[in-house]
Tab-separated table of C-alpha atoms in Angstrom:
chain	number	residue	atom	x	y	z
A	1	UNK	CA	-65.673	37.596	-26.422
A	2	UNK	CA	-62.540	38.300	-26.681
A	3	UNK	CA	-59.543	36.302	-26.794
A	4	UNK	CA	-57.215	37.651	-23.615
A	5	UNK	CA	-59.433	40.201	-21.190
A	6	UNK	CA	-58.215	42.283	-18.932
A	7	UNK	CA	-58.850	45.078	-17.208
A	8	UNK	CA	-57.192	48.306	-18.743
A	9	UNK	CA	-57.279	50.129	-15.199
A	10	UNK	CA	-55.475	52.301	-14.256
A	11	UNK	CA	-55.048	50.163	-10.684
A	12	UNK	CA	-53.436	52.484	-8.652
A	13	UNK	CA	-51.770	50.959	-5.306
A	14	UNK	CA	-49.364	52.651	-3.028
A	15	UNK	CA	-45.957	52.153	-2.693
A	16	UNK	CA	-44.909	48.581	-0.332
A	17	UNK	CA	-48.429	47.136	-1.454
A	18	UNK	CA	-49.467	44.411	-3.517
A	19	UNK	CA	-50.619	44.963	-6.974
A	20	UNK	CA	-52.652	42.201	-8.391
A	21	UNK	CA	-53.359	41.806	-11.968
A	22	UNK	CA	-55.381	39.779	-13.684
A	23	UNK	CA	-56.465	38.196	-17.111
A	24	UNK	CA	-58.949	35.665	-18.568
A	25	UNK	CA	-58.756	34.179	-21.640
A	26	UNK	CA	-61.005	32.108	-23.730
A	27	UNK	CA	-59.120	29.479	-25.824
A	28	UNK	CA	-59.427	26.306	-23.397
A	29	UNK	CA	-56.757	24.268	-25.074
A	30	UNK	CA	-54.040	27.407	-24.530
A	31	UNK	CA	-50.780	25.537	-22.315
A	32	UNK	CA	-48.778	28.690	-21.901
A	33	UNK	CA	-48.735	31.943	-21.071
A	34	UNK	CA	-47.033	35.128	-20.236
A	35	UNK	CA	-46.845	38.464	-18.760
A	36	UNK	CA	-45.232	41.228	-20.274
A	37	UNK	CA	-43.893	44.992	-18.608
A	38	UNK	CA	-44.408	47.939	-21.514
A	39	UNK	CA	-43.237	51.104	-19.628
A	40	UNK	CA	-44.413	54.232	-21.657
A	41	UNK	CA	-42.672	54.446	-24.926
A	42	UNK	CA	-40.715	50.778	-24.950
A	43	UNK	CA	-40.943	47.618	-25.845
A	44	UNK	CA	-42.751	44.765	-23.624
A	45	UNK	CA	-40.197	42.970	-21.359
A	46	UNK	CA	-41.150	39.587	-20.731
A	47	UNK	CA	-41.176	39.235	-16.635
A	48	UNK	CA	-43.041	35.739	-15.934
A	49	UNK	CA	-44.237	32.866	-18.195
A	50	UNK	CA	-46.123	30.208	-16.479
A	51	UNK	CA	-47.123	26.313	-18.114
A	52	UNK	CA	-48.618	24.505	-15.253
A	53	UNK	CA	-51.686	25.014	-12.837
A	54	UNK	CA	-50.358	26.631	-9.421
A	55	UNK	CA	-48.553	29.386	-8.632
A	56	UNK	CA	-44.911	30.340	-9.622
A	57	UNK	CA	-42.421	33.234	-7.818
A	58	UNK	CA	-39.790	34.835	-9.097
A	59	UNK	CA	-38.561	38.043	-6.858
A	60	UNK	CA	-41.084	39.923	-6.061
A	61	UNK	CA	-43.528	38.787	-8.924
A	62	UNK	CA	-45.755	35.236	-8.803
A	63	UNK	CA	-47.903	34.368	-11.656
A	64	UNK	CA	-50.896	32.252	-10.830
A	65	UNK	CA	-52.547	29.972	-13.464
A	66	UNK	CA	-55.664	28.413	-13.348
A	67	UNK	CA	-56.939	26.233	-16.401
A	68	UNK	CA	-59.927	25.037	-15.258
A	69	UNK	CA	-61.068	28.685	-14.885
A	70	UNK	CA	-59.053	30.245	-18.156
A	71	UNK	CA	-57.567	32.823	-15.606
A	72	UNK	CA	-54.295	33.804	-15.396
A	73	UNK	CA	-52.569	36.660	-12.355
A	74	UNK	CA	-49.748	38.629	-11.457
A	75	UNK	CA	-48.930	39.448	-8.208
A	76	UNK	CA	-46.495	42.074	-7.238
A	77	UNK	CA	-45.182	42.331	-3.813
A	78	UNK	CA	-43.826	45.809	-2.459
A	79	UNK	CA	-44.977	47.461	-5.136
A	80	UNK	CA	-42.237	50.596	-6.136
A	81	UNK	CA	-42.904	53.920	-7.886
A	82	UNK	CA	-40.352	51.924	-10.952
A	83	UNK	CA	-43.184	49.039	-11.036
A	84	UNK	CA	-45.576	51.765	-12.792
A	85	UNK	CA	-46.147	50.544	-16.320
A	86	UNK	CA	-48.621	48.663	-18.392
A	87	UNK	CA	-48.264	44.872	-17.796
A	88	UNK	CA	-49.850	42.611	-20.868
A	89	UNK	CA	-50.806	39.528	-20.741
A	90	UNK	CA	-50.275	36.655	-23.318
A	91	UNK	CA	-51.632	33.620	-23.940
A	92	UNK	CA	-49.618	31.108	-26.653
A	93	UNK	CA	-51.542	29.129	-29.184
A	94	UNK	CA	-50.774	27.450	-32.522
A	95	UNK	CA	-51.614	29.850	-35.617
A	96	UNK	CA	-51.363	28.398	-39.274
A	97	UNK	CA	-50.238	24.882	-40.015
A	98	UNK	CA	-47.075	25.287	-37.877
A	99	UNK	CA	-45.742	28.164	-35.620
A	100	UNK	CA	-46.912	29.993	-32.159
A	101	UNK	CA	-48.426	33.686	-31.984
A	102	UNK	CA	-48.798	35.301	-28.671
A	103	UNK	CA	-52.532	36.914	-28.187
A	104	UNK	CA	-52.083	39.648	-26.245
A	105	UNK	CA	-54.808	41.274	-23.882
A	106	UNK	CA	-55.326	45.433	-23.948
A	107	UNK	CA	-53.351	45.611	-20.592
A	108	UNK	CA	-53.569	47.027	-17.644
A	109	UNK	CA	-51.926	50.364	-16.797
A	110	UNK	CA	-50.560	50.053	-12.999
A	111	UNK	CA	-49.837	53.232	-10.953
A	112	UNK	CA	-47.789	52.797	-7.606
A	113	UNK	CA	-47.731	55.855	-5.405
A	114	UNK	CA	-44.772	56.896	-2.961
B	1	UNK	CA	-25.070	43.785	-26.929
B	2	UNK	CA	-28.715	44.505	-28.034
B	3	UNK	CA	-30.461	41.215	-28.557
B	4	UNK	CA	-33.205	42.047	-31.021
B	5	UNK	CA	-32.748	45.666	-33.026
B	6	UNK	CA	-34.642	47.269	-35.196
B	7	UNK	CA	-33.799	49.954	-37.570
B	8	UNK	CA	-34.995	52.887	-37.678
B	9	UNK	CA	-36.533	53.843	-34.538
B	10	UNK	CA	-38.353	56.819	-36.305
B	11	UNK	CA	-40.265	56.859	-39.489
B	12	UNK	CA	-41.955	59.989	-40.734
B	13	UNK	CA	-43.469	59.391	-44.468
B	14	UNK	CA	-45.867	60.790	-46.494
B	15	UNK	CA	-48.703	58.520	-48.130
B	16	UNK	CA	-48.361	56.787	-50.977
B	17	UNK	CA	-44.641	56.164	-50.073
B	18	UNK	CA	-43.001	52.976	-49.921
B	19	UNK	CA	-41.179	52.093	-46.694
B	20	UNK	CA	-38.833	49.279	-45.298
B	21	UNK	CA	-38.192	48.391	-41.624
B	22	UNK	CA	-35.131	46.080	-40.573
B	23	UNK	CA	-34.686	43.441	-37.899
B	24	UNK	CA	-31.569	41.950	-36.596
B	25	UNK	CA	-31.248	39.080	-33.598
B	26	UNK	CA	-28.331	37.809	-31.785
B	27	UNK	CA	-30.083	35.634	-29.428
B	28	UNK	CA	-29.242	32.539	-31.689
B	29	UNK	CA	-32.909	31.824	-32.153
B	30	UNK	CA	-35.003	30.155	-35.440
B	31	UNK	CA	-38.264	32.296	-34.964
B	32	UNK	CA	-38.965	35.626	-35.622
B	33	UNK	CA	-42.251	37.345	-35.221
B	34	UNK	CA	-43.781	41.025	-36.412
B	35	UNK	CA	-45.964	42.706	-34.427
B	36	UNK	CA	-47.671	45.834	-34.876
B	37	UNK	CA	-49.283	47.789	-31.918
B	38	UNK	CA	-51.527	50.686	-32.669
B	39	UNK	CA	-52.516	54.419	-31.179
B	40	UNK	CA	-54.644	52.123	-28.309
B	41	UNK	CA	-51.714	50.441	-27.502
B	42	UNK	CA	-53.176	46.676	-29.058
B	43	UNK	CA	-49.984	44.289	-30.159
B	44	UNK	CA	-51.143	42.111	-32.447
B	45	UNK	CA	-49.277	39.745	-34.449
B	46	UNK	CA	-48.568	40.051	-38.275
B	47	UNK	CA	-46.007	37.544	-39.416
B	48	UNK	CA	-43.901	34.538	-38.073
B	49	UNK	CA	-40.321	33.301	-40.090
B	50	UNK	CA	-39.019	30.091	-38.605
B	51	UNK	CA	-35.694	29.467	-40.214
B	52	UNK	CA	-36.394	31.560	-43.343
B	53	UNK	CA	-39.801	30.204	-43.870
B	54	UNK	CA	-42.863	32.179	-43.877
B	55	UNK	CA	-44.911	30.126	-40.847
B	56	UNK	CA	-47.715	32.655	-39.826
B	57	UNK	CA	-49.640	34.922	-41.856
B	58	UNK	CA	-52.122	36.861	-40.474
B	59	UNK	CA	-54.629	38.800	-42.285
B	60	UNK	CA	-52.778	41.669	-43.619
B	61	UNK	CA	-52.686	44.030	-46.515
B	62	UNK	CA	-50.443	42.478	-49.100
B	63	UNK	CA	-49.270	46.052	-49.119
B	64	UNK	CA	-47.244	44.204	-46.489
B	65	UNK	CA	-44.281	42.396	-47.450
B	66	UNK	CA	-42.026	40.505	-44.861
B	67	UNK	CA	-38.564	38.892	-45.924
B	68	UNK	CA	-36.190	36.936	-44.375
B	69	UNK	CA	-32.804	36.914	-46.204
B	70	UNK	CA	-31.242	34.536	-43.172
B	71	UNK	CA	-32.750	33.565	-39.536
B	72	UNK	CA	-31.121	36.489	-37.723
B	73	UNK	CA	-33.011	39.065	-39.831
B	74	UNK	CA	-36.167	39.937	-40.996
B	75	UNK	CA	-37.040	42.836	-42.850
B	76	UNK	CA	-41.127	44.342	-42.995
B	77	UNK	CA	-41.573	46.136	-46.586
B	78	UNK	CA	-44.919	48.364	-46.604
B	79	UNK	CA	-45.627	49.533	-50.268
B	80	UNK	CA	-48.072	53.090	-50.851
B	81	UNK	CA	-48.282	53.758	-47.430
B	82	UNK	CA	-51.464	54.816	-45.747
B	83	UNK	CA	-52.577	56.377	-42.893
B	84	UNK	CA	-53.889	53.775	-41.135
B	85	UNK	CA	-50.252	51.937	-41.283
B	86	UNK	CA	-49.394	54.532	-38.662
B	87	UNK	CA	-48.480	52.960	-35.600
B	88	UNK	CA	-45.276	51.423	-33.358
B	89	UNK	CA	-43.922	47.922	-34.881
B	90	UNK	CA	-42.191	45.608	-33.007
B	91	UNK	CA	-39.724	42.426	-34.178
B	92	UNK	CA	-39.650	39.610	-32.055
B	93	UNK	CA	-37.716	36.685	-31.597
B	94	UNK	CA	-38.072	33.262	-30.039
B	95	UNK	CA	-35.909	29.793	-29.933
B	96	UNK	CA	-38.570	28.060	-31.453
B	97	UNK	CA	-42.032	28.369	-32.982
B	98	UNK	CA	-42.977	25.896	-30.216
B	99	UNK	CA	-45.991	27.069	-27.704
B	100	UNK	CA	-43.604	26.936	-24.874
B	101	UNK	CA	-40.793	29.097	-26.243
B	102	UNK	CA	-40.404	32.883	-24.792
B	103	UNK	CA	-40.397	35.870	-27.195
B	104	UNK	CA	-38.227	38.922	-27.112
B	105	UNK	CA	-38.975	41.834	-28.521
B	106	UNK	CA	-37.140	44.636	-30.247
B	107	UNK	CA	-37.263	48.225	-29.317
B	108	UNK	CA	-39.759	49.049	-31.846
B	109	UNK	CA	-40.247	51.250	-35.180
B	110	UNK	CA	-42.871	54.357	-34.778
B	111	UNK	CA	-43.908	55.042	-38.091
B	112	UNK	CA	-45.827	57.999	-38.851
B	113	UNK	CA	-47.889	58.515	-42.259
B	114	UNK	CA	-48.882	61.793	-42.876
């Protein structure tokens, strides 16, 4: 099993809809995580962490976190054409004697259609 | 003001060569991180510095060589490069080594082995 799973797509939506991505993970003691935006050729852009059970919105984006499950989401409202990108997701957990590393899943590719 | 850079963007090297890669942060922070995130588009990580100290160590090639001369820089040394070592690598940086801190990352070093 893998650490951080998600679904590499491509989820296609059109433009004004909600995109929802998602992401399991299977370290149970994990306490935060994170999604990242890669478009095509950059660097990841961190655009939501999230620490606590619940939901948490920030423009147009809400992360959802639920422990108990391992699952993590990102929600996108009015999804634009600039929204297509690959969005990773990261889960946070103690590597070595001292220090964080981010796991990263594959990612999903997202596609938004005008 | 760029927050994390990397230098250079490009590298194009023959096998066998020995290459460096250079990291710079302004953000202030303790922790930096390198990642390295191949043709499928995996970031994993490879090393963590917190204040000049080597915290996270992943299992790597000792062909790999980080340094940090201070906490705004970290340099990635790759001795008799191989083929394999193709790929896009990416510095990060983060306040703290801490679970809960955010990382940033820099805008990434393709290097090509041919």
């Amino acid at each position: 099993q893998k650490e951080v799973e998600q679904n590499s797509g491509p989820l296609s939506v059109p433009e004004g809809a909600i995109a929802s991505l998602n992401c399991t993970y299977s370290d149970r003691v994990s306490q935060s995580f994170f999604w990242y935006r890669q478009y095509s050729g950059k660097s990841p852009e961190l655009i939501m962490s999230i620490y606590s059970n619940g939901d948490k919105e920030d423009g147009r984006f809400t992360a959802q976190l639920n422990k108990a499950s391992q699952y993590v989401s990102l929600l996108i409202r009015d999804s634009q054409p600039s929204d297509s990108a690959t969005y990773l997701c990261a889960v946070n957990k103690m590597g070595g004697e001292y220090g964080n590393k981010l796991v990263f899943g594959a990612g999903t590719i997202l596609r938004v259609k005008s | 003001d760029t927050a994390v850079s990397q230098t250079p963007k490009y590298l194009v090297t023959q096998m066998g060569n020995d290459k460096s890669i250079k990291c710079e942060q302004n953000l202030g922070h303790d922790t930096m991180y390198w990642y390295k995130q191949d043709s499928k588009k995996f970031l994993k990580i490879m090393f963590s510095y917190n204040n000049k100290e080597l915290i996270i160590n992943e299992t790597v090639p000792n062909r790999f060589s980080p340094k940090s001369p201070d906490k705004a820089h970290l340099n990635l040394h790759i001795n008799s490069l191989e083929l394999g070592d193709s790929a896009v690598y990416f510095c990060a940086s983060s306040q703290d080594p801490g679970t809960e801190y955010e990382q940033y990352f820099g805008p990434g070093t393709r290097l090509t082995v041919t």
